Short mmCIF file of C-alpha atoms in Angstrom, two decimals:
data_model
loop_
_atom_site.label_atom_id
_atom_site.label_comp_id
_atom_site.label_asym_id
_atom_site.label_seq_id
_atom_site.Cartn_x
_atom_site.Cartn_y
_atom_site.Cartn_z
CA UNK A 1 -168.53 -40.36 125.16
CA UNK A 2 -165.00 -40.87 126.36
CA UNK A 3 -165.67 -38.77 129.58
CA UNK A 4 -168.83 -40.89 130.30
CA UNK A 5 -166.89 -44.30 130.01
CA UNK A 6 -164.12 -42.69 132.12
CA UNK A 7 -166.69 -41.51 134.85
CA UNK A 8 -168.75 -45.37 134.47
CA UNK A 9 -165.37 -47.06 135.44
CA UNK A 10 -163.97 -44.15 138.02
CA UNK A 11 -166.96 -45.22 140.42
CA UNK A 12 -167.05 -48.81 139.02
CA UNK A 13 -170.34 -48.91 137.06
CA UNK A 14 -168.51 -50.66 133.97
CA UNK A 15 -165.32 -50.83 132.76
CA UNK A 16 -166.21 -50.72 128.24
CA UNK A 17 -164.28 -52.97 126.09
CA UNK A 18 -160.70 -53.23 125.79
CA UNK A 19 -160.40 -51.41 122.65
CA UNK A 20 -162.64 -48.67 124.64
CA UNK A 21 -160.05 -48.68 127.21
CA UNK A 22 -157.10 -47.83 124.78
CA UNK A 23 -159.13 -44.92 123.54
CA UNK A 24 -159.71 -43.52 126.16
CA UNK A 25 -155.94 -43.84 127.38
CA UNK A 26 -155.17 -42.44 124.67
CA UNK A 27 -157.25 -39.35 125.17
CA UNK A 28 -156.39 -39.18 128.95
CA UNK A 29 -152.43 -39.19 127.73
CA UNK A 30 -153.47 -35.37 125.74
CA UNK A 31 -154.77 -33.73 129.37
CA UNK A 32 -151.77 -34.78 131.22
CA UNK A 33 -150.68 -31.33 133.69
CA UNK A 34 -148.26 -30.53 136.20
CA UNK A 35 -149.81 -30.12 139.57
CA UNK A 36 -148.04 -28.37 141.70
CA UNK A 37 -150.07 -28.61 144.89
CA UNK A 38 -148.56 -32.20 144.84
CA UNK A 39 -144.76 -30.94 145.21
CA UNK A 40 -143.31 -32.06 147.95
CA UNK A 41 -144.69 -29.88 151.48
CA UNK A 42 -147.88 -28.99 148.78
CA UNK A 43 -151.33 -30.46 150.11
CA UNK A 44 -151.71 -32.81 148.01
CA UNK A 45 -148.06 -34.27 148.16
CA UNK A 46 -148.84 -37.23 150.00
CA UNK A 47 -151.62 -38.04 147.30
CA UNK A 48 -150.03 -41.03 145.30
CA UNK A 49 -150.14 -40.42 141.96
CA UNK A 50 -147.37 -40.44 139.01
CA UNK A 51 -149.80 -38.50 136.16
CA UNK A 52 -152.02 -35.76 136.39
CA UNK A 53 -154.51 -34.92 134.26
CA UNK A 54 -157.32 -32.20 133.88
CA UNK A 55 -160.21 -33.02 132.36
CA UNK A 56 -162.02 -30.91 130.43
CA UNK A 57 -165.44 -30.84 132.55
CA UNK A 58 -166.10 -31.64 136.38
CA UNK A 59 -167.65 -34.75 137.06
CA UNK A 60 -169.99 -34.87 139.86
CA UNK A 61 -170.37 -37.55 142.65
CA UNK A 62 -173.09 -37.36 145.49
CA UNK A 63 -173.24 -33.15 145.16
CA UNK A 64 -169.23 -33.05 144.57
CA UNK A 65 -167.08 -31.83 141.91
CA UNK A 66 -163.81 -32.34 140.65
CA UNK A 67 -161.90 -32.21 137.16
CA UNK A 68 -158.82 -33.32 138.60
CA UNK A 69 -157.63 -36.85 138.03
CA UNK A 70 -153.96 -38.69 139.10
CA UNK A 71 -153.28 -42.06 137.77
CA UNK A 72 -151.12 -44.37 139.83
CA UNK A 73 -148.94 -47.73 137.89
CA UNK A 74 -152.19 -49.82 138.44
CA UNK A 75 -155.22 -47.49 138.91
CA UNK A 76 -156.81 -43.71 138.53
CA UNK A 77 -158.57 -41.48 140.91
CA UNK A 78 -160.63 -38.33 140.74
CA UNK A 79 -159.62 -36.18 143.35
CA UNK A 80 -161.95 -34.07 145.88
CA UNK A 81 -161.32 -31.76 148.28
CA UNK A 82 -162.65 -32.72 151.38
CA UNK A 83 -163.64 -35.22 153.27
CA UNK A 84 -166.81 -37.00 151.27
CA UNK A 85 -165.87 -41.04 151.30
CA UNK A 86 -168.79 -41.63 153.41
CA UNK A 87 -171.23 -40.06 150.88
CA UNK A 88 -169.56 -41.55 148.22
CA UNK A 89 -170.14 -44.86 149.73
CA UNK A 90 -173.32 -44.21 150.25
CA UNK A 91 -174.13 -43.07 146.70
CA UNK A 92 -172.15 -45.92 144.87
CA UNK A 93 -172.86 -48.59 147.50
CA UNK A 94 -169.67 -49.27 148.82
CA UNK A 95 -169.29 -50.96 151.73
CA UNK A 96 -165.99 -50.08 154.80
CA UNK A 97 -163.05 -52.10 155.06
CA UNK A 98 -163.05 -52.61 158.55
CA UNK A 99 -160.30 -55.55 157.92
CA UNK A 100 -158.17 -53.68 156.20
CA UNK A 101 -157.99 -56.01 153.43
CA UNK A 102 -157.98 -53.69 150.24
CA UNK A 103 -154.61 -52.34 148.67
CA UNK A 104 -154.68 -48.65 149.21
CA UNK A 105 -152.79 -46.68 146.62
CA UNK A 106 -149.15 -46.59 146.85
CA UNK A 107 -149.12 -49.78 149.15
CA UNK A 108 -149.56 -50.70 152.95
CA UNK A 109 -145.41 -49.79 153.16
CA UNK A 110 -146.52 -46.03 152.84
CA UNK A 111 -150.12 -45.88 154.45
CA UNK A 112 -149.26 -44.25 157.48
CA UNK A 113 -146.33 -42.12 158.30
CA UNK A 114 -146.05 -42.88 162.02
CA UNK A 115 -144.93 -46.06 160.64
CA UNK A 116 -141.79 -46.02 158.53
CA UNK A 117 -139.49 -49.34 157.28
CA UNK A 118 -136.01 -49.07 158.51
CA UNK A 119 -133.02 -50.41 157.02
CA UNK A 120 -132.94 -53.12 158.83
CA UNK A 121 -136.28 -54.08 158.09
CA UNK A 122 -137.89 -53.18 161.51
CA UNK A 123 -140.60 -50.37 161.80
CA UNK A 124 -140.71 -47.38 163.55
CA UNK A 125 -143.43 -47.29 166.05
CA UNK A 126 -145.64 -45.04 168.64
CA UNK A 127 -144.37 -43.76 171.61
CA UNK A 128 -145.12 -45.52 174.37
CA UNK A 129 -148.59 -43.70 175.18
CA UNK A 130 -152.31 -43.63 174.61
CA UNK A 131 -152.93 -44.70 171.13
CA UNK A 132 -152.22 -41.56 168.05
CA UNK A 133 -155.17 -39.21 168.02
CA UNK A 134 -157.52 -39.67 164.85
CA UNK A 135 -155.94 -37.55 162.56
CA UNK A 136 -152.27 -38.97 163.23
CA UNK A 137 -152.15 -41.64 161.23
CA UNK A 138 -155.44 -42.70 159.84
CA UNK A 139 -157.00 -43.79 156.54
CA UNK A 140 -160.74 -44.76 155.99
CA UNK A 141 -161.50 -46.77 153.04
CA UNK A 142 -164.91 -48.00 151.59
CA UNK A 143 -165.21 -50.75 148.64
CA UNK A 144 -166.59 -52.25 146.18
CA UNK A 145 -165.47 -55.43 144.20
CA UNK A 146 -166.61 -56.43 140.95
CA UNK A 147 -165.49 -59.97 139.69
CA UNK A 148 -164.84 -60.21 136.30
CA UNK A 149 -163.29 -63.70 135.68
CA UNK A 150 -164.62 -65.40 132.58
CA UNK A 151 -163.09 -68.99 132.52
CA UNK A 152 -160.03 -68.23 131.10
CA UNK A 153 -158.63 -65.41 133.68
CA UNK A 154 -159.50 -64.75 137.56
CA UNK A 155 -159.65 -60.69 137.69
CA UNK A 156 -162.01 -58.18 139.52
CA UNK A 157 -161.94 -54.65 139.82
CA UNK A 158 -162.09 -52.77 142.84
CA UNK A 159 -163.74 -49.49 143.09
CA UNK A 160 -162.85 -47.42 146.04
CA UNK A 161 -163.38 -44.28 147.79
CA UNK A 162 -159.89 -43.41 149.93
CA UNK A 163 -159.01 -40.64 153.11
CA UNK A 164 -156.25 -40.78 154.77
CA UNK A 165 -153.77 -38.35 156.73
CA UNK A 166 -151.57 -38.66 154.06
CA UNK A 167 -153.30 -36.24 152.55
CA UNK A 168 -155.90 -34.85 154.77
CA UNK A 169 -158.46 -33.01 153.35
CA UNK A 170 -158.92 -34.44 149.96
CA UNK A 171 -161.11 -37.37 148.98
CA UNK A 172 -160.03 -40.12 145.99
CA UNK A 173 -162.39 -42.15 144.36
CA UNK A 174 -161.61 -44.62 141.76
CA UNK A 175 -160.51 -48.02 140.91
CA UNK A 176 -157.97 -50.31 139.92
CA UNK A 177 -157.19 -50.79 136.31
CA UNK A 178 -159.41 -53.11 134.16
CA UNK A 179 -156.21 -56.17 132.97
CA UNK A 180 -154.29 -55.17 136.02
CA UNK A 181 -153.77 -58.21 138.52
CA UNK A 182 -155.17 -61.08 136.13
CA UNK A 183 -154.27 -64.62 136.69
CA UNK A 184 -154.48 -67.93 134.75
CA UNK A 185 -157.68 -69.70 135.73
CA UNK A 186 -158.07 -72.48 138.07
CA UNK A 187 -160.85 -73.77 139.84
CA UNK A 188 -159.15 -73.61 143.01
CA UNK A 189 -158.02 -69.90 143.11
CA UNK A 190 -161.80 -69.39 141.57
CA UNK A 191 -163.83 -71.34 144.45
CA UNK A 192 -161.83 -69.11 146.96
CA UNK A 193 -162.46 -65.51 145.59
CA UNK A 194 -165.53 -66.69 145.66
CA UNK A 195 -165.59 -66.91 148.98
CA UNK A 196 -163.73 -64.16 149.90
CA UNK A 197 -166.78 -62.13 147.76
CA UNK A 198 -169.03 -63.96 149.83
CA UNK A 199 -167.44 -62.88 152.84
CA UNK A 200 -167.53 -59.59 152.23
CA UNK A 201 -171.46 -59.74 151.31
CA UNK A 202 -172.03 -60.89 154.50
CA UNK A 203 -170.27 -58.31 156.21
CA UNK A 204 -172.26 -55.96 154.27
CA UNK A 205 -175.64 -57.41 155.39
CA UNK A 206 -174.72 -58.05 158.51
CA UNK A 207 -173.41 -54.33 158.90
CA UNK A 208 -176.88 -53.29 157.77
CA UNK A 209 -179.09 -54.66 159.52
CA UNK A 210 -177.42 -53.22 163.38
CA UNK A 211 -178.96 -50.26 164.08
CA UNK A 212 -176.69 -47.15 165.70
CA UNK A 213 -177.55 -47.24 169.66
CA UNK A 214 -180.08 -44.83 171.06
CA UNK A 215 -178.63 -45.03 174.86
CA UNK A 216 -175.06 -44.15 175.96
CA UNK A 217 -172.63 -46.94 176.34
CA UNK A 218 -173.00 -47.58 180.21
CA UNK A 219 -169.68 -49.37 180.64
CA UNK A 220 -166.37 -47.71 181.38
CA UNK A 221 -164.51 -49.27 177.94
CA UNK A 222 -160.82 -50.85 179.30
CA UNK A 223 -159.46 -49.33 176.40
CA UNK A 224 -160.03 -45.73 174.57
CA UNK A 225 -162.17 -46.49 171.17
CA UNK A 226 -161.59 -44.64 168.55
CA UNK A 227 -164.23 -41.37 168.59
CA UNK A 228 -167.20 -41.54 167.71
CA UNK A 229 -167.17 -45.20 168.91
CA UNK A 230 -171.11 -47.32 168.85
CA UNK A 231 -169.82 -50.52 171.47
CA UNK A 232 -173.52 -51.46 171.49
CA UNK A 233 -173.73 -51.84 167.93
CA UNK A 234 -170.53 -53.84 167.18
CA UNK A 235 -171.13 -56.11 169.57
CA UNK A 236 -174.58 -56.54 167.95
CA UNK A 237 -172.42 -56.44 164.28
CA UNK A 238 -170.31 -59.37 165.83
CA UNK A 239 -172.67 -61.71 167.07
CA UNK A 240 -174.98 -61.44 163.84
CA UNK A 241 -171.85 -62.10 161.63
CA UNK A 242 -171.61 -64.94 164.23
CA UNK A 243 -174.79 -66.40 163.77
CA UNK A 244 -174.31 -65.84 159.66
CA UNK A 245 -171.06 -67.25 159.84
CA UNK A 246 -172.50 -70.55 161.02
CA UNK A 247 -175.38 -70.40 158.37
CA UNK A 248 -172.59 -70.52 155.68
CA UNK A 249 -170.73 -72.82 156.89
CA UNK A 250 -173.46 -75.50 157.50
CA UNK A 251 -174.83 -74.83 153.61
CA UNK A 252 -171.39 -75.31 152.60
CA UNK A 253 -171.20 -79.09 154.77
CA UNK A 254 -174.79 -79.39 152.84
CA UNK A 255 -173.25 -78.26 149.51
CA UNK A 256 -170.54 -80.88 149.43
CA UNK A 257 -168.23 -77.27 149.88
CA UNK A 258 -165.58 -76.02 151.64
CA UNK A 259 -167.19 -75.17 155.31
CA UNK A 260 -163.28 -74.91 156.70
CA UNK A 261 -163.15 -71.43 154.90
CA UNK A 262 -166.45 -70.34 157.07
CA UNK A 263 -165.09 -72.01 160.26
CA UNK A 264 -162.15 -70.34 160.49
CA UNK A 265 -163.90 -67.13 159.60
CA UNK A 266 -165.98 -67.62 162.45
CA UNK A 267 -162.90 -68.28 164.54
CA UNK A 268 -161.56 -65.17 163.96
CA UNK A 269 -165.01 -63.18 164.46
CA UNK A 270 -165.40 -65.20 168.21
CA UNK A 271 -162.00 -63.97 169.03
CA UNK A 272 -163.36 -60.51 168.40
CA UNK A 273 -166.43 -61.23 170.47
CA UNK A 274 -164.44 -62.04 173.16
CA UNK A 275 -161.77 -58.73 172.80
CA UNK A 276 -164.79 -56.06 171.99
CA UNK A 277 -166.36 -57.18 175.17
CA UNK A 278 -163.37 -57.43 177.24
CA UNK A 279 -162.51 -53.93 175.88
CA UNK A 280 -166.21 -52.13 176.34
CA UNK A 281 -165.78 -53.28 179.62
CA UNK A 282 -168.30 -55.43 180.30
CA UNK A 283 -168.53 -57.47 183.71
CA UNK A 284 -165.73 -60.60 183.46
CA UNK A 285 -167.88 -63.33 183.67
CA UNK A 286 -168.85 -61.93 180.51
CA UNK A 287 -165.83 -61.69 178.96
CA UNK A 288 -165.02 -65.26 180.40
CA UNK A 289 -167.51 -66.86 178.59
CA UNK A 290 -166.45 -65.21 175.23
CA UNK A 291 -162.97 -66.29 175.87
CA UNK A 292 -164.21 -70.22 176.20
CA UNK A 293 -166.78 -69.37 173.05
CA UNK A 294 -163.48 -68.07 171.14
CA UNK A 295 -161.35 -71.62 172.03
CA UNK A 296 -164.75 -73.59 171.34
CA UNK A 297 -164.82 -71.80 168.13
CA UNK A 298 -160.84 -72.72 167.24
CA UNK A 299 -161.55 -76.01 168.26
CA UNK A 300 -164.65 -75.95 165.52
CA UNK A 301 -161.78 -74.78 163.02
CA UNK A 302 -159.69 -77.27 163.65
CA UNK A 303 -162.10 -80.04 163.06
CA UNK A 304 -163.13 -78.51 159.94
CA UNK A 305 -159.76 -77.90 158.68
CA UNK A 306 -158.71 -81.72 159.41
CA UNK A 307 -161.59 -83.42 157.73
CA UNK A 308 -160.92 -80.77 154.42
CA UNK A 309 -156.98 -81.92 154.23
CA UNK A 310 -157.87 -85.76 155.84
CA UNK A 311 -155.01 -84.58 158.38
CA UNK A 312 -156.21 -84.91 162.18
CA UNK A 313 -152.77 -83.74 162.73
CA UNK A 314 -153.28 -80.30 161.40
CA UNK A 315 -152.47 -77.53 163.96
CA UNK A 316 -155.46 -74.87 164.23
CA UNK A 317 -152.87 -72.02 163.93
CA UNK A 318 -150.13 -72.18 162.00
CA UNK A 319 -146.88 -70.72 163.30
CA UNK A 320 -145.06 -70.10 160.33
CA UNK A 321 -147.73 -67.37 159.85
CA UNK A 322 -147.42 -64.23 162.01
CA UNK A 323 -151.14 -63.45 161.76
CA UNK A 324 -151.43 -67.17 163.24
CA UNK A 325 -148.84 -66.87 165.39
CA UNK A 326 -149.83 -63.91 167.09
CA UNK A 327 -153.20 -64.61 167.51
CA UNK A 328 -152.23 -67.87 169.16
CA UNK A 329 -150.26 -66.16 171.57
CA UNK A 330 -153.13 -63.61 172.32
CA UNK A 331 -155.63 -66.28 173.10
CA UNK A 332 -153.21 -68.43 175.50
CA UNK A 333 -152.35 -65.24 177.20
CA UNK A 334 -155.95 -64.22 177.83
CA UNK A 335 -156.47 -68.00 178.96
CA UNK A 336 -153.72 -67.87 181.62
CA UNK A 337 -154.20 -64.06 182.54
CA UNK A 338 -158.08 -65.25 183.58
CA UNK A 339 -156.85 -68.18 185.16
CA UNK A 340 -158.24 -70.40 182.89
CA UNK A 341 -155.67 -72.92 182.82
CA UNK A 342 -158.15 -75.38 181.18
CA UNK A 343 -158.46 -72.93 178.05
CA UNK A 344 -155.07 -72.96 177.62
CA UNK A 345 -154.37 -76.96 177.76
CA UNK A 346 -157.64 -76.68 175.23
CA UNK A 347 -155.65 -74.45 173.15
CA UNK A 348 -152.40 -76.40 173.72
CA UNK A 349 -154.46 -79.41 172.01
CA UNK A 350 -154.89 -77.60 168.94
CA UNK A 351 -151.21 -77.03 168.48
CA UNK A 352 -149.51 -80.45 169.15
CA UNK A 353 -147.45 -80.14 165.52
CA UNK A 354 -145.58 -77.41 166.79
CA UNK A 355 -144.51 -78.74 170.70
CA UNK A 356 -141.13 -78.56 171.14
CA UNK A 357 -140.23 -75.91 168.16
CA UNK A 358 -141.18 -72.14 169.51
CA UNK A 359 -139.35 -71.16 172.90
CA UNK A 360 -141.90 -68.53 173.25
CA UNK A 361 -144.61 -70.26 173.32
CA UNK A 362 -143.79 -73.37 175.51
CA UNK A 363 -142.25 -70.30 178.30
CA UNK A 364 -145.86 -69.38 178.35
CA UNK A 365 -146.74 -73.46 178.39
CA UNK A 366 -144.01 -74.16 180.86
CA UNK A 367 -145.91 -71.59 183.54
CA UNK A 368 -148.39 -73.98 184.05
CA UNK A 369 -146.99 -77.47 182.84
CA UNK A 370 -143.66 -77.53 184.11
CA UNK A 371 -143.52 -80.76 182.14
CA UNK A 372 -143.06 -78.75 178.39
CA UNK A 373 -140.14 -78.51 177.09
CA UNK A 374 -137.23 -75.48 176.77
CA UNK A 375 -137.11 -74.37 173.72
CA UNK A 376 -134.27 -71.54 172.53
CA UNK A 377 -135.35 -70.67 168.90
CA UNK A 378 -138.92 -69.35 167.98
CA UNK A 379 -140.46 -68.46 164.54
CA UNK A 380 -140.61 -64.69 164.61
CA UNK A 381 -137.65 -62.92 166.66
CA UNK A 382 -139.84 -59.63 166.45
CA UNK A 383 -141.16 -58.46 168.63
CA UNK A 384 -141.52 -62.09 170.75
CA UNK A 385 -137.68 -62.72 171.54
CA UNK A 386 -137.99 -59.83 174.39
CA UNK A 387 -141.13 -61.70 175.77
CA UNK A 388 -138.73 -65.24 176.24
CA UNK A 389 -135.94 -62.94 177.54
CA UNK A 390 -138.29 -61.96 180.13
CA UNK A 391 -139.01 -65.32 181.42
CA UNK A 392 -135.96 -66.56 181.14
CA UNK A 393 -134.50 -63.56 183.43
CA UNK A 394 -133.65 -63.87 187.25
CA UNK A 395 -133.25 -60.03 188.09
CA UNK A 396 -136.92 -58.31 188.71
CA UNK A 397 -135.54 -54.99 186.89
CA UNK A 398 -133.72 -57.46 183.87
CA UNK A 399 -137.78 -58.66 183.49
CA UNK A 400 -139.46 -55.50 183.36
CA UNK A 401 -137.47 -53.52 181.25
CA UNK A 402 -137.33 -57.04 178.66
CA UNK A 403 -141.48 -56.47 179.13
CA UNK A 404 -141.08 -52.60 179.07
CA UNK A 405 -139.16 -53.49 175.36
CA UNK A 406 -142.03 -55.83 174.33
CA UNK A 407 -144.76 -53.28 174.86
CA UNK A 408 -142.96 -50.94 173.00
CA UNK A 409 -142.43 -53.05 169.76
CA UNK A 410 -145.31 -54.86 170.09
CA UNK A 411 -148.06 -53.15 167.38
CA UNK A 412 -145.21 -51.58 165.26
CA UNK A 413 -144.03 -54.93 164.59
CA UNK A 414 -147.42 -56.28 163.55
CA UNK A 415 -147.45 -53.90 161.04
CA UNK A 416 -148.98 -56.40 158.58
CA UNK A 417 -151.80 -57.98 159.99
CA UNK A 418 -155.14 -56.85 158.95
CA UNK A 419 -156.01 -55.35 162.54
CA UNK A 420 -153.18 -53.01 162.63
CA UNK A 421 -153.93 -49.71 163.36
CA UNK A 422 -157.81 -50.91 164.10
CA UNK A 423 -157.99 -47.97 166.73
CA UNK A 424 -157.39 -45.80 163.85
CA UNK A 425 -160.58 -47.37 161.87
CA UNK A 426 -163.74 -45.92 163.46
CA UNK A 427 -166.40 -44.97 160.92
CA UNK A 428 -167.73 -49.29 160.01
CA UNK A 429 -168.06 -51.64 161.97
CA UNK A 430 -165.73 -54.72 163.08
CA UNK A 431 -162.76 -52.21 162.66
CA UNK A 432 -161.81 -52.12 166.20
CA UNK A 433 -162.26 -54.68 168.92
CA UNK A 434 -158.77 -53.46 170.88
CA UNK A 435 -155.41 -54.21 170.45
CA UNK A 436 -154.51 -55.99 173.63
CA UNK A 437 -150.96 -57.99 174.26
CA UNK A 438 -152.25 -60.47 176.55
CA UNK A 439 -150.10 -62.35 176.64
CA UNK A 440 -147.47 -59.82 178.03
CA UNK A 441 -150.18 -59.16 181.07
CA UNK A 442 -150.08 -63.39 181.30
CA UNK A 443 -146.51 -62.54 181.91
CA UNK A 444 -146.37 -60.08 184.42
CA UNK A 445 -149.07 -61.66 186.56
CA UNK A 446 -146.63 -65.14 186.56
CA UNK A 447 -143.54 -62.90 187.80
CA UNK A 448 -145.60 -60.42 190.12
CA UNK A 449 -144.37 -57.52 188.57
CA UNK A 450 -145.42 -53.80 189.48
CA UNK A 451 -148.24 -53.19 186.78
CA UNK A 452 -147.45 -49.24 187.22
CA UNK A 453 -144.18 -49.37 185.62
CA UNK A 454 -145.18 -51.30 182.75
CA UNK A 455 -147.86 -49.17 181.79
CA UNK A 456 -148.74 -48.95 178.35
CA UNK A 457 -151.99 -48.94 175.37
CA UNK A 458 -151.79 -52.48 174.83
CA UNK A 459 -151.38 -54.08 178.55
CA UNK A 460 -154.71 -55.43 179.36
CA UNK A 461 -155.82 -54.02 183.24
CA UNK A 462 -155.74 -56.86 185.55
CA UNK A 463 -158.98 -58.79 185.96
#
């Protein structure tokens, strides 16, 4: 009975009652073992986990077997050898987190280890070449959330099934702790989760319903996509999540609801649009009109977010958010590296609470309005300090090895954001779109710089 419960809430078919839950803790706590394939250099060492324990039959999942189970502070895990996530997802009904927006066991700080906190607080980084292979640095997760808030608490429970390099070869599947992560309840917190739930549905259906291409891609991609790599069918993923993106947010204006959430959603899936189809390579008038779709769509956002807070003030992007910042900076880039200097005033118009307070981003201004102000400061010193250095240089060498240094720290230092690493996410869809720094190509078009010296995975090819 205990092993049944355990094995319901291990691939999140229920979780029992609380008084269940002890029980069975209990019972876990008299099969705790050493396992020594997880001392350090063993292969399961990079397998977090702080108890072991054997239990005393296999449990089977989708044809595979395993008895072995490691418990981390907040959730437990049975552990495969292999590589089964995908049939696990498809047996359980998980869906991929192409967003990267689940906790993976032991925490984002030790996902990969290509990417190491320093002392200092900076990351370590790639070397300044083609993206890591596949298996150097990776991790594939697929999900499923249950919500379990009942008025009193907000909680859910997240079932997942986990690879990663960190411990190639093995598969985990589990899920968080039932009472781990609980909040007080409020309607507000509630009415979001909700959405976020929502969200992810969508995804889901949206996912399902784009078939895998039957004909090779017949584009030469700007970028290298992660292998195997369907452009055909996440550009169809992206434009259906489009399309559903506006269906939710014009039931939520019906509703009385918050359509803001669903048009900044959409925001952020036009901006993909416009990357994915840049990146597959498709002809620039293409990718053109994507570009003015993705500041149309920001512009949308805006509007929506203004009307929700009664502020026509409100800024589409807010700086004091990296993930805003940065994506800001992306989309002016692209605007000025196509020579759409309309876009960019467009985008400008979004962001009139911040003129005057980033240096950064009125350098980038100030190449087409010589009328914007100089600015010394700027919210996030990493890694966008080396891109003001580099306008605010004389010497041609000073301004390409300042641009050389912002290539380099560019993705390490976005660490964070839930498109790291997206190159390294290839089995669902909406994972990838590339990782382009446009704005450092915006740059070195303005200076006429030699593009073969600054050669590097993130420059974007001039148009």
């Amino acid at each position: 009975m205990l092993l049944n419960t355990l094995f319901d809430e291990l691939t999140g078919r229920g979780s029992g009652t609380e008084a269940a839950r002890q029980e069975r803790y209990n019972w876990l706590e008299q099969l705790r073992c050493a396992n020594p394939l997880a001392d350090e250099g063993g292969p399961m060492a990079g397998i977090p986990g702080h108890h072991w324990y054997r239990l005393p039959q296999v449990l089977t999942v989708a044809g595979q077997a395993s008895d072995l189970l490691v418990g981390t502070l907040n959730a437990q895990y049975l552990v495969f050898e292999g590589r089964h996530a995908a049939a696990f997802a498809a047996e359980l009904g998980l869906q991929y987190d192409a967003n990267n927006r689940i906790d993976r066991p032991g925490g984002i700080d030790e996902l990969l280890d290509a990417y190491e906190e320093e002392a200092d607080g900076s990351w370590t980084t790639l070397p300044n070449e083609a993206p890591a292979p596949a298996l150097a640095g990776w991790d594939d997760v697929y999900f499923r959330v249950r919500d379990l808030s009942d008025g009193k608490a907000i909680q859910s429970v997240t079932t997942i099934a986990y690879e990663s390099s960190r411990f190639p070869g093995y598969t985990l599947l589990g899920t968080t702790l039932v009472g781990a992560g609980a909040i007080a309840h409020d309607d507000e917190t509630a009415a979001y989760l909700q959405q976020i739930f929502a969200d992810w549905a969508i995804q889901r259906d949206c996912a399902a319903s784009c078939l895998p291409a039957s004909a090779p891609w017949p584009h030469t991609p700007r970028q290298a996509p992660p292998a195997p790599f369907d452009f055909a069918r996440n550009l169809a993923y992206l434009d259906t999540l489009l399309t559903a993106y506006a269906r939710a947010q014009a039931q939520a204006a019906n509703d009385g609801g918050d359509d803001a959430y669903w048009a900044c959603a959409a925001a952020s899936a036009a901006y993909q649009v416009f990357s994915l189809r840049y990146t597959a390579g498709l002809p620039l008038p293409e990718v053109d009109a994507a570009l003015e779709a993705a500041i149309a769509a920001c512009e949308a956002a805006r509007a929506a977010l203004a009307h929700a807070y009664d502020d026509d003030a409100l800024p589409a992007f807010d700086f004091e958010q990296l993930t805003d910042y940065a994506r800001t900076l992306q989309l002016l880039g692209a605007a000025l590296l196509f020579g759409r200097h309309d876009l960019a005033m467009r985008l400008a118009a979004l962001q009139t609470a911040f003129d005057g307070e980033d240096g950064v981003y009125e350098a980038l201004l100030s190449t087409i309005d010589p009328q914007r102000p100089a600015v010394d400061e700027w919210y996030f010193a990493e890694p966008y300090s080396a891109l003001y250095e580099c306008l605010d240089a004389d010497d041609r060498a000073q301004q390409q090895e300042h641009l050389r240094h912002y290539l380099a720290g560019w993705h390490g230092a976005l660490v964070r954001e839930d498109w790291f690493n997206g190159h390294l996410r290839a089995q669902g869809l909406g994972g990838y779109y590339g990782l382009w720094a446009f704005e450092a190509a915006a740059v070195a078009e303005h200076l006429g710089l030699e593009r073969g010296a600054l050669a590097h995975w993130v420059m974007p090819p001039t148009p």
